[in-house]
CSV table of C-alpha atoms in Angstrom, one decimal:
chain,number,residue,atom,x,y,z
A,1,MET,CA,-16.0,13.5,-7.0
A,2,PHE,CA,-15.1,12.5,-3.7
A,3,LEU,CA,-11.4,14.9,-3.7
A,4,ARG,CA,-12.1,18.5,-6.0
A,5,ASP,CA,-15.0,19.7,-8.0
A,6,THR,CA,-15.1,18.1,-11.3
A,7,GLY,CA,-17.0,21.0,-12.8
A,8,ASN,CA,-14.4,22.9,-14.9
A,9,ILE,CA,-11.8,19.8,-15.9
A,10,SER,CA,-14.2,17.5,-17.6
A,11,GLU,CA,-12.9,17.4,-20.9
A,12,ARG,CA,-9.5,16.5,-19.2
A,13,THR,CA,-8.2,12.8,-19.1
A,14,ALA,CA,-7.7,11.3,-15.4
A,15,ILE,CA,-6.4,7.8,-16.5
A,16,ILE,CA,-5.0,6.0,-19.6
A,17,ASP,CA,-4.7,2.3,-19.7
A,18,ALA,CA,-1.1,0.3,-21.6
A,19,PHE,CA,-3.1,-0.9,-24.4
A,20,GLY,CA,-4.4,3.4,-25.0
A,21,LYS,CA,-8.1,3.2,-23.7
A,22,GLN,CA,-9.2,6.4,-21.2
A,23,PHE,CA,-11.8,8.1,-19.3
A,24,THR,CA,-11.7,12.3,-18.6
A,25,TYR,CA,-13.1,13.2,-15.8
A,26,GLY,CA,-16.8,14.0,-17.7
A,27,GLU,CA,-17.0,10.3,-18.6
A,28,LEU,CA,-16.1,9.7,-15.5
A,29,GLU,CA,-18.9,12.0,-13.9
A,30,ARG,CA,-21.4,10.2,-16.3
A,31,LEU,CA,-20.0,6.6,-15.1
A,32,SER,CA,-20.1,7.4,-11.5
A,33,MET,CA,-24.4,7.9,-12.2
A,34,GLU,CA,-24.8,5.1,-14.2
A,35,TYR,CA,-23.4,2.9,-10.8
A,36,GLN,CA,-25.0,5.0,-8.7
A,37,ALA,CA,-28.6,3.2,-10.4
A,38,GLN,CA,-26.9,-0.2,-9.0
A,39,ILE,CA,-25.4,0.6,-6.0
A,40,PRO,CA,-27.2,2.4,-3.4
A,41,GLU,CA,-25.0,5.6,-1.7
A,42,ARG,CA,-23.7,4.0,1.9
A,43,SER,CA,-23.5,0.6,0.9
A,44,LEU,CA,-20.8,-1.0,0.7
A,45,ALA,CA,-18.6,-2.1,-1.8
A,46,MET,CA,-15.4,-4.8,-1.7
A,47,ILE,CA,-13.0,-4.1,-4.5
A,48,LEU,CA,-10.6,-7.7,-6.1
A,49,CYS,CA,-7.9,-4.3,-7.9
A,50,ASP,CA,-6.0,-5.0,-10.6
A,51,TYR,CA,-4.8,-2.0,-12.9
A,52,SER,CA,-7.5,-2.6,-15.7
A,53,ILE,CA,-9.2,0.6,-16.4
A,54,GLU,CA,-12.7,-0.9,-16.0
A,55,THR,CA,-11.6,-1.6,-12.3
A,56,VAL,CA,-9.9,1.9,-11.7
A,57,ALA,CA,-12.7,3.7,-12.7
A,58,PHE,CA,-15.2,2.1,-10.5
A,59,TYR,CA,-13.3,2.6,-8.2
A,60,TYR,CA,-13.4,6.2,-8.3
A,61,CYS,CA,-17.3,6.1,-9.0
A,62,GLN,CA,-17.9,4.3,-5.8
A,63,MET,CA,-16.1,7.0,-3.4
A,64,SER,CA,-17.4,10.0,-5.5
A,65,ASN,CA,-20.7,8.5,-4.8
A,66,HIS,CA,-20.1,7.5,-1.1
A,67,VAL,CA,-20.1,4.1,-1.4
A,68,VAL,CA,-17.9,2.4,1.3
A,69,THR,CA,-15.0,0.8,-0.1
A,70,MET,CA,-13.1,-2.3,0.8
A,71,LEU,CA,-9.9,-2.7,-1.2
A,72,VAL,CA,-8.5,-6.3,-1.5
A,73,ASP,CA,-5.7,-7.9,-3.2
A,74,LYS,CA,-7.2,-9.5,-6.0
A,75,ASN,CA,-4.2,-12.5,-5.5
A,76,LEU,CA,-5.9,-13.8,-1.6
A,77,ASN,CA,-7.0,-16.9,-1.5
A,78,LYS,CA,-10.2,-18.1,-1.6
A,79,GLU,CA,-9.9,-19.0,2.2
A,80,LEU,CA,-9.1,-15.8,3.1
A,81,LEU,CA,-11.2,-14.4,1.3
A,82,THR,CA,-14.1,-15.9,2.2
A,83,ARG,CA,-13.2,-15.1,5.4
A,84,LEU,CA,-12.9,-11.5,5.2
A,85,ILE,CA,-16.6,-11.9,3.1
A,86,GLN,CA,-17.7,-14.0,5.6
A,87,THR,CA,-16.7,-11.2,8.8
A,88,TYR,CA,-18.2,-7.4,7.0
A,89,GLU,CA,-20.8,-8.9,4.8
A,90,PRO,CA,-21.0,-6.4,1.8
A,91,GLN,CA,-23.4,-6.3,-0.3
A,92,PHE,CA,-21.2,-5.6,-3.3
A,93,ILE,CA,-18.4,-6.8,-4.8
A,94,TRP,CA,-16.2,-6.1,-8.2
A,95,CYS,CA,-13.4,-8.4,-9.7
A,96,ALA,CA,-12.5,-9.8,-12.3
A,97,HIS,CA,-14.7,-12.7,-14.4
A,98,LYS,CA,-11.8,-15.3,-13.3
A,99,VAL,CA,-12.5,-14.3,-9.7
A,100,LYS,CA,-16.6,-14.5,-9.8
A,101,ASP,CA,-16.4,-18.1,-9.0
A,102,GLN,CA,-15.0,-17.9,-5.8
A,103,LEU,CA,-17.9,-16.3,-4.4
A,104,LYS,CA,-20.6,-19.2,-5.3
A,105,ASP,CA,-20.6,-20.4,-1.8
A,106,PHE,CA,-22.2,-16.6,-1.3
A,107,ALA,CA,-25.4,-16.6,-3.6
A,108,ALA,CA,-24.1,-13.6,-5.2
A,109,GLN,CA,-25.5,-12.4,-8.5
A,110,ILE,CA,-24.3,-10.6,-11.5
A,111,VAL,CA,-25.4,-7.1,-11.6
A,112,LEU,CA,-23.7,-6.2,-14.7
A,113,GLN,CA,-20.8,-7.1,-16.5
A,114,ARG,CA,-17.9,-4.9,-18.1
A,115,ASP,CA,-14.5,-5.7,-20.3
A,116,GLY,CA,-13.9,-8.6,-18.1
A,117,HIS,CA,-15.6,-8.2,-14.8
A,118,ALA,CA,-18.3,-8.6,-13.2
A,119,LEU,CA,-20.5,-6.7,-10.0
A,120,VAL,CA,-22.3,-8.9,-8.4
A,121,ARG,CA,-24.8,-8.4,-4.9
A,122,THR,CA,-24.0,-10.8,-2.5
A,123,PRO,CA,-27.2,-11.8,0.1
A,124,PHE,CA,-26.1,-9.6,2.7
A,125,GLN,CA,-28.3,-6.5,3.6
A,126,PRO,CA,-26.8,-2.6,4.2
A,127,TYR,CA,-25.8,-1.7,7.7
A,128,GLY,CA,-25.1,1.3,10.0
A,129,MET,CA,-21.6,2.8,8.9
A,130,ASN,CA,-20.4,6.0,10.7
A,131,SER,CA,-21.2,9.1,7.9
A,132,LYS,CA,-17.8,9.7,8.2
A,133,LEU,CA,-16.1,6.3,6.8
A,134,ALA,CA,-15.0,6.6,3.0
A,135,LEU,CA,-12.1,3.7,2.5
A,136,LEU,CA,-11.5,0.8,4.1
A,137,LEU,CA,-6.6,-1.1,3.8
A,138,THR,CA,-6.1,-4.6,5.5
A,139,THR,CA,-2.4,-2.6,7.0
A,140,SER,CA,-1.0,-6.0,8.2
A,141,GLY,CA,0.0,-7.8,4.7
A,142,SER,CA,-0.6,-11.1,4.2
A,143,THR,CA,-0.2,-13.0,6.9
A,144,GLY,CA,-4.3,-13.7,6.7
A,145,SER,CA,-5.4,-10.8,9.4
A,146,LEU,CA,-8.7,-9.8,9.0
A,147,LYS,CA,-8.3,-6.1,10.8
A,148,LEU,CA,-8.9,-3.2,8.8
A,149,VAL,CA,-7.7,0.3,8.6
A,150,ARG,CA,-10.7,2.5,8.5
A,151,LEU,CA,-10.6,6.3,6.8
A,152,SER,CA,-12.5,9.3,6.3
A,153,TYR,CA,-12.8,11.2,3.2
A,154,GLU,CA,-11.2,14.1,5.3
A,155,ASN,CA,-8.5,11.6,6.1
A,156,LEU,CA,-7.6,11.2,2.3
A,157,ARG,CA,-8.3,15.5,1.4
A,158,CYS,CA,-6.0,16.1,3.9
A,159,ASN,CA,-2.9,13.9,3.2
A,160,ILE,CA,-3.1,14.1,-0.5
A,161,ARG,CA,-3.3,18.3,-0.2
A,162,ALA,CA,0.1,18.5,2.0
A,163,PHE,CA,2.2,15.8,0.0
A,164,ILE,CA,1.5,17.8,-3.2
A,165,LYS,CA,2.4,21.4,-1.1
A,166,THR,CA,4.8,19.3,0.1
A,167,VAL,CA,7.0,18.2,-3.4
A,168,GLU,CA,4.9,20.6,-5.5
A,169,LEU,CA,3.8,18.4,-7.3
A,170,LYS,CA,1.6,20.6,-11.1
A,171,GLU,CA,-1.6,19.9,-12.8
A,172,SER,CA,0.8,18.8,-15.6
A,173,ASP,CA,2.3,16.2,-14.0
A,174,ARG,CA,2.2,12.5,-15.3
A,175,GLY,CA,2.6,9.4,-13.0
A,176,ILE,CA,2.6,5.5,-14.0
A,177,THR,CA,1.2,2.8,-11.2
A,178,THR,CA,3.9,1.3,-9.6
A,179,MET,CA,2.5,-0.3,-7.1
A,180,PRO,CA,-0.8,-2.4,-6.2
A,181,MET,CA,-3.3,-0.7,-5.5
A,182,HIS,CA,-5.0,-2.3,-2.4
A,183,TYR,CA,-1.7,-0.8,-0.8
A,184,CYS,CA,-2.1,2.7,0.0
A,185,PHE,CA,1.4,3.8,-1.0
A,186,GLY,CA,0.2,3.1,-4.7
A,187,LEU,CA,-3.0,4.3,-4.3
A,188,SER,CA,-2.4,7.4,-3.1
A,189,VAL,CA,-0.5,8.1,-6.4
A,190,LEU,CA,-3.7,7.9,-8.6
A,191,HIS,CA,-5.6,10.3,-5.8
A,192,MET,CA,-2.9,12.7,-6.0
A,193,HIS,CA,-3.2,13.1,-9.5
A,194,TRP,CA,-6.8,13.7,-9.5
A,195,MET,CA,-6.8,15.7,-6.8
A,196,LEU,CA,-5.0,17.7,-9.2
A,197,GLY,CA,-7.6,16.7,-12.0
A,198,ALA,CA,-3.9,15.5,-13.5
A,199,CYS,CA,-3.9,12.3,-15.2
A,200,ILE,CA,-2.6,8.7,-14.2
A,201,TYR,CA,-1.5,6.4,-16.3
A,202,ILE,CA,-2.0,2.6,-15.3
A,203,THR,CA,-0.2,-0.4,-15.9
A,204,GLU,CA,0.1,-3.6,-14.4
A,205,TYR,CA,3.6,-4.0,-16.0
A,206,SER,CA,6.6,-4.4,-14.0
A,207,VAL,CA,9.1,-1.9,-14.2
A,208,MET,CA,11.3,-5.1,-14.9
A,209,ASN,CA,9.4,-5.6,-18.1
A,210,ILE,CA,10.1,-3.8,-21.2
A,211,LYS,CA,6.4,-3.2,-21.8
A,212,PHE,CA,6.4,-1.1,-18.8
A,213,TRP,CA,8.9,1.4,-20.4
A,214,LYS,CA,7.9,1.7,-24.4
A,215,PHE,CA,4.5,2.9,-22.4
A,216,PHE,CA,6.6,5.0,-19.6
A,217,GLU,CA,8.1,6.5,-23.0
A,218,LYS,CA,5.5,7.0,-24.9
A,219,SER,CA,3.4,8.7,-22.3
A,220,ARG,CA,6.1,10.6,-21.2
A,221,ILE,CA,6.1,10.1,-18.0
A,222,THR,CA,7.0,13.3,-15.0
A,223,SER,CA,6.9,11.2,-11.9
A,224,LEU,CA,8.2,8.0,-10.8
A,225,PHE,CA,7.1,6.3,-6.9
A,226,GLY,CA,8.4,3.2,-5.3
A,227,VAL,CA,9.4,1.4,-2.2
A,228,PRO,CA,12.4,-0.2,-1.8
A,229,TYR,CA,12.2,-3.1,-3.5
A,230,THR,CA,10.5,-0.8,-7.0
A,231,LEU,CA,14.5,0.9,-6.7
A,232,ASN,CA,16.3,-2.2,-6.5
A,233,MET,CA,14.6,-3.3,-9.8
A,234,LEU,CA,15.4,-0.4,-11.2
A,235,ARG,CA,19.1,-0.8,-10.4
A,236,GLN,CA,19.2,-3.9,-12.4
A,237,VAL,CA,17.2,-2.6,-15.4
A,238,GLY,CA,19.9,0.6,-15.5
A,239,PHE,CA,17.5,3.0,-14.9
A,240,LEU,CA,20.3,5.6,-13.7
A,241,ASP,CA,22.2,4.8,-17.0
A,242,LYS,CA,18.9,6.3,-19.4
A,243,GLU,CA,18.0,9.6,-19.9
A,244,TYR,CA,14.5,10.5,-19.8
A,245,HIS,CA,14.8,14.2,-19.6
A,246,PHE,CA,10.5,14.8,-19.3
A,247,LEU,CA,10.7,13.3,-15.3
A,248,ARG,CA,10.7,15.3,-13.0
A,249,PHE,CA,10.8,13.0,-9.8
A,250,VAL,CA,11.6,10.2,-8.4
A,251,LEU,CA,10.3,9.3,-4.6
A,252,GLN,CA,10.1,6.6,-2.6
A,253,GLY,CA,8.8,5.1,0.4
A,254,GLY,CA,7.3,1.7,2.4
A,255,GLY,CA,10.5,1.3,3.9
A,256,LYS,CA,14.0,2.4,4.4
A,257,LEU,CA,16.6,2.7,2.2
A,258,THR,CA,20.0,1.2,3.1
A,259,ASP,CA,22.5,4.6,2.9
A,260,GLN,CA,24.1,3.2,0.0
A,261,ILE,CA,21.3,3.3,-2.7
A,262,GLN,CA,19.9,6.5,-1.1
A,263,THR,CA,22.8,8.6,-1.5
A,264,GLU,CA,23.4,6.0,-5.1
A,265,PHE,CA,19.8,7.8,-6.6
A,266,GLY,CA,20.2,10.9,-5.1
A,267,MET,CA,23.5,11.6,-6.0
A,268,ARG,CA,23.0,10.3,-9.9
A,269,LEU,CA,19.7,11.5,-10.0
A,270,LYS,CA,20.6,15.3,-9.3
A,271,GLU,CA,23.7,14.8,-12.0
A,272,LYS,CA,20.2,14.9,-14.7
A,273,GLY,CA,18.4,17.5,-12.9
A,274,ILE,CA,15.5,14.9,-11.2
A,275,ARG,CA,14.4,15.4,-7.7
A,276,PHE,CA,15.1,12.6,-5.2
A,277,TYR,CA,12.7,12.6,-2.7
A,278,THR,CA,12.6,9.4,-0.2
A,279,ALA,CA,9.2,9.5,2.5
A,280,TYR,CA,7.8,7.6,5.4
A,281,GLY,CA,4.3,6.7,6.4
A,282,GLN,CA,1.6,4.7,7.7
A,283,THR,CA,-1.7,3.0,6.0
A,284,GLU,CA,-2.6,4.7,10.1
A,285,ALA,CA,-2.2,8.2,9.0
A,286,THR,CA,-3.6,8.2,5.5
A,287,THR,CA,-0.4,7.1,3.9
A,288,TYR,CA,2.6,9.8,4.5
A,289,ILE,CA,3.9,11.4,7.5
A,290,SER,CA,7.0,12.6,6.3
A,291,VAL,CA,8.7,13.5,3.4
A,292,LEU,CA,12.4,14.3,2.7
A,293,SER,CA,13.0,16.9,0.4
A,294,TYR,CA,15.8,16.3,-3.1
A,295,LYS,CA,18.1,19.2,-1.5
A,296,LYS,CA,18.6,17.1,1.8
A,297,VAL,CA,18.6,13.9,0.5
A,298,ILE,CA,22.0,13.6,0.0
A,299,GLU,CA,23.7,14.6,3.3
A,300,LYS,CA,20.9,13.5,5.5
A,301,THR,CA,21.2,9.9,4.6
A,302,GLY,CA,18.4,7.4,6.7
A,303,SER,CA,16.5,10.1,7.2
A,304,VAL,CA,12.8,9.9,6.2
A,305,GLY,CA,12.7,14.2,6.6
A,306,GLU,CA,9.7,16.8,8.0
A,307,PRO,CA,6.6,15.9,8.9
A,308,LEU,CA,3.7,17.0,6.3
A,309,PRO,CA,2.1,20.4,7.0
A,310,GLY,CA,-0.9,19.4,8.9
A,311,ILE,CA,1.1,16.6,11.3
A,312,ASP,CA,2.4,17.1,14.5
A,313,ILE,CA,5.1,14.8,15.6
A,314,SER,CA,6.8,14.2,19.5
A,315,VAL,CA,9.5,11.9,20.4
A,316,LEU,CA,8.0,9.5,23.6
A,317,ASN,CA,9.6,8.6,26.3
A,318,PRO,CA,13.1,9.4,24.6
A,319,ASN,CA,16.6,7.8,25.8
A,320,GLY,CA,19.8,9.4,26.5
A,321,GLN,CA,19.9,9.2,22.2
A,322,GLY,CA,16.4,11.1,21.9
A,323,GLU,CA,15.3,8.1,20.9
A,324,GLY,CA,11.8,7.3,21.5
A,325,GLU,CA,8.1,6.2,20.0
A,326,LEU,CA,6.8,8.4,17.5
A,327,VAL,CA,3.9,9.8,18.2
A,328,CYS,CA,1.8,12.1,15.3
A,329,GLN,CA,-1.4,14.3,15.7
A,330,GLY,CA,-3.3,15.3,12.7
A,331,ALA,CA,-6.4,14.8,10.8
A,332,VAL,CA,-4.4,12.7,8.7
A,333,ILE,CA,-5.0,10.1,11.7
A,334,SER,CA,-7.3,7.0,10.8
A,335,LEU,CA,-10.5,6.8,12.9
A,336,GLY,CA,-9.0,3.8,14.1
A,337,TYR,CA,-9.4,-0.2,13.5
A,338,ALA,CA,-12.1,-2.3,12.1
A,339,ASP,CA,-12.0,-6.1,13.4
A,340,ASP,CA,-15.8,-6.8,12.3
A,341,LYS,CA,-18.4,-5.3,11.2
A,342,LYS,CA,-19.8,-3.7,13.5
A,343,ASP,CA,-16.9,-1.5,14.0
A,344,LEU,CA,-17.7,-0.1,11.3
A,345,ALA,CA,-20.1,2.4,12.5
A,346,LEU,CA,-17.4,3.4,15.3
A,347,ASP,CA,-16.3,7.1,15.4
A,348,ASP,CA,-12.7,8.4,15.5
A,349,GLU,CA,-11.6,6.3,18.4
A,350,ASN,CA,-7.6,7.7,17.3
A,351,LYS,CA,-9.1,11.3,17.9
A,352,GLU,CA,-6.2,12.1,15.1
A,353,ARG,CA,-3.7,10.7,17.6
A,354,LEU,CA,-1.0,7.7,16.1
A,355,TYR,CA,1.0,6.1,18.0
A,356,THR,CA,3.4,4.7,14.6
A,357,GLY,CA,5.6,1.7,16.9
A,358,ASP,CA,8.2,2.9,15.4
A,359,ILE,CA,11.1,4.2,17.2
A,360,VAL,CA,13.1,7.8,16.2
A,361,SER,CA,15.0,10.4,16.6
A,362,VAL,CA,14.2,14.1,15.6
A,363,ASP,CA,17.3,16.9,14.2
A,364,GLN,CA,17.2,19.8,15.1
A,365,GLU,CA,16.1,20.4,11.5
A,366,GLY,CA,13.4,18.6,12.7
A,367,ASP,CA,14.1,15.9,10.2
A,368,ILE,CA,13.1,12.5,11.2
A,369,PHE,CA,15.6,9.5,11.8
A,370,ILE,CA,14.4,6.1,12.1
A,371,LYS,CA,16.4,3.8,14.7
A,372,GLY,CA,14.0,0.3,14.3
A,373,ARG,CA,10.6,-0.7,15.5
A,374,LYS,CA,8.4,-1.0,18.8
A,375,ALA,CA,6.7,-3.9,17.4
A,376,ARG,CA,7.9,-7.0,15.3
A,377,PHE,CA,7.0,-5.9,11.4
A,378,VAL,CA,9.0,-6.0,8.9
A,379,LYS,CA,7.7,-4.5,5.0
A,380,VAL,CA,8.4,-6.8,1.9
A,381,LEU,CA,8.1,-5.2,-1.0
A,382,GLY,CA,5.8,-1.9,0.8
A,383,ALA,CA,3.4,-4.4,2.7
A,384,ARG,CA,3.7,-4.2,6.5
A,385,ILE,CA,3.9,-7.9,7.8
A,386,SER,CA,3.7,-9.4,11.3
A,387,LEU,CA,6.4,-12.0,11.9
A,388,ASP,CA,4.6,-12.5,15.2
A,389,GLU,CA,1.4,-12.9,13.3
A,390,LEU,CA,3.4,-15.2,10.4
A,391,GLU,CA,4.9,-18.1,12.9
A,392,SER,CA,1.7,-18.2,14.3
A,393,VAL,CA,0.0,-18.5,10.6
A,394,LEU,CA,2.7,-21.3,10.0
A,395,THR,CA,2.2,-22.7,13.5
A,396,ARG,CA,-1.9,-23.6,12.9
A,397,ARG,CA,-1.2,-24.6,9.0
A,398,PHE,CA,2.2,-26.9,10.2
A,399,LEU,CA,0.1,-28.9,13.3
A,400,GLU,CA,1.5,-26.7,15.9
A,401,ILE,CA,5.4,-27.7,14.7
A,402,PRO,CA,7.1,-24.6,16.3
A,403,PHE,CA,8.2,-21.6,14.5
A,404,ALA,CA,10.6,-18.6,14.6
A,405,CYS,CA,10.5,-15.7,12.4
A,406,VAL,CA,13.0,-12.7,12.5
A,407,GLY,CA,13.4,-10.6,8.9
A,408,GLU,CA,14.4,-6.8,8.4
A,409,ASP,CA,12.5,-5.0,5.6
A,410,ASP,CA,12.4,-6.9,2.5
A,411,ARG,CA,13.9,-10.3,4.2
A,412,ILE,CA,12.1,-12.7,6.2
A,413,ARG,CA,14.4,-15.6,7.6
A,414,ILE,CA,11.4,-18.6,9.2
A,415,TYR,CA,12.9,-21.0,12.0
A,416,CYS,CA,11.7,-24.2,11.7
A,417,SER,CA,12.2,-27.1,14.1
A,418,LYS,CA,11.0,-30.4,12.2
A,419,GLU,CA,14.0,-31.4,9.5
A,420,GLY,CA,12.4,-31.5,5.6
A,421,LEU,CA,9.5,-29.3,5.5
A,422,GLU,CA,11.7,-26.4,3.6
A,423,GLU,CA,10.5,-26.4,0.4
A,424,SER,CA,6.8,-27.2,1.8
A,425,ILE,CA,7.0,-24.0,4.2
A,426,LEU,CA,8.0,-21.4,1.5
A,427,GLY,CA,5.3,-22.7,-1.2
A,428,PHE,CA,3.1,-22.2,1.5
A,429,CYS,CA,4.2,-19.1,2.0
A,430,ARG,CA,4.1,-17.9,-2.1
A,431,GLU,CA,0.9,-19.7,-2.8
A,432,ARG,CA,-1.4,-18.8,0.4
A,433,LEU,CA,0.2,-15.6,2.1
A,434,SER,CA,2.6,-13.6,-0.8
A,435,LEU,CA,5.6,-14.1,0.3
A,436,PRO,CA,7.5,-15.0,-3.2
A,437,GLY,CA,11.2,-17.3,-2.7
A,438,LYS,CA,13.1,-13.6,-3.7
A,439,VAL,CA,12.4,-12.0,-0.1
A,440,THR,CA,11.2,-15.5,2.1
A,441,GLU,CA,14.2,-18.1,3.3
A,442,CYS,CA,13.9,-21.0,5.3
A,443,ARG,CA,16.2,-22.9,8.0
A,444,TYR,CA,15.8,-26.1,10.0
A,445,ILE,CA,17.2,-25.5,13.2
A,446,GLU,CA,17.4,-28.3,15.7
A,447,LYS,CA,16.2,-26.6,18.5
A,448,LEU,CA,14.7,-23.2,19.3
A,449,PRO,CA,16.8,-20.6,21.0
A,450,TYR,CA,14.8,-19.6,24.1
A,451,LEU,CA,15.5,-16.8,26.9
A,452,GLY,CA,15.5,-17.4,31.0
A,453,ASN,CA,12.3,-16.3,30.8
A,454,GLY,CA,10.4,-19.2,28.7
A,455,LYS,CA,10.9,-16.3,25.2
A,456,ILE,CA,12.6,-17.2,22.0
A,457,ASP,CA,15.8,-15.0,22.1
A,458,TYR,CA,15.0,-13.1,18.7
A,459,GLN,CA,18.1,-11.2,18.9
A,460,TYR,CA,20.3,-14.6,18.8
A,461,LEU,CA,18.3,-15.9,15.4
A,462,LYS,CA,18.6,-12.3,14.3
A,463,GLU,CA,22.6,-12.1,15.1
A,464,ASP,CA,22.2,-16.0,13.1
A,465,MET,CA,20.5,-14.6,9.9
A,466,LEU,CA,22.9,-11.5,9.3
């Protein structure tokens, strides 16, 4: 197994789904050998991700077999999926049966079928990839960028090992999926349980679905993870008013919480004897950079805590208030980016150093406070979205009509200078970019505001949005 030796845990359950199907670690190792006969080591395999037990098991097996694995949203539209395949030329693709028809243009041949899923072989030939390369993840949200983050086996092991130590995760813990598998935060929940030889409970049910909570209670889940949007949904379903004596901790990452929600969850969960952590990270740092201890979560609202063991931080060019760009160094820092298949042969371009683009301050106890973003990114439902890239996509789609986008975490406003397109724009964002209407709004503006230097006055628009 790519995270630990499975010799002494072969009888333990590794994965259970909401329908009762499960795999032990021993069964996954035997399945890995079956797949090894079909997929040569150091091939490139793309997975169109869902939380079926077949897909999660397939991912486990490919990583164990040292097959370089690319994780992609199963709902990616055909145009973007085609561009991604053409750019990186994966030799194998794993997908649900209903998706495989989108691969006809590549003359893909079905190698095997398993419980509603298919492994297909493309006509692309293997090519050289760096021996350290293990995993490829998207980083720019859903705007259609082909840029991927290159992660090594060492990145994955170091990050999860440090996280487990920080939150004191145990091999008896039972986690449940609440975030997409192709998202680094969601994927990390699988990894941490597998590193301990623990069991992960997988489901595609939302926390808004009563079936999620039936599975949650039946499985006696001990650890619950989510982005700020998840916590908002937990409030809506009355989570804080219920008693779950088996739940040990809740951890939030994927974007900054409001002080109000951090305090509310911190105090209410403390009353129930449940630990509440907040965390900060980036795909470029594998997942986690820092975690705020449950002991400080009430007194230090707005903080994302201390860096994990093995991560050194510094503040670049601090201003008079000590605020500057956060720079991280350590073995968790990714190998770099890829823009096409040639980049998969590259070595460690980052040299274990990451310029995060986040403006921070660090207090005397070493706890980090995020002040803003150097670049124009926001996090929507946990995914990083480039507002500049979103503007470009909209301008291309709507025949060069000028757009301006502003936002904050879990909220984007699009300004359009042509009247009557609002519903079409929101439909495009929902259907093609996976940006739901509940976090996206569109407003007509007669003329976009510009500064004297010819650039759009985003500050004016941001103030208008607020």
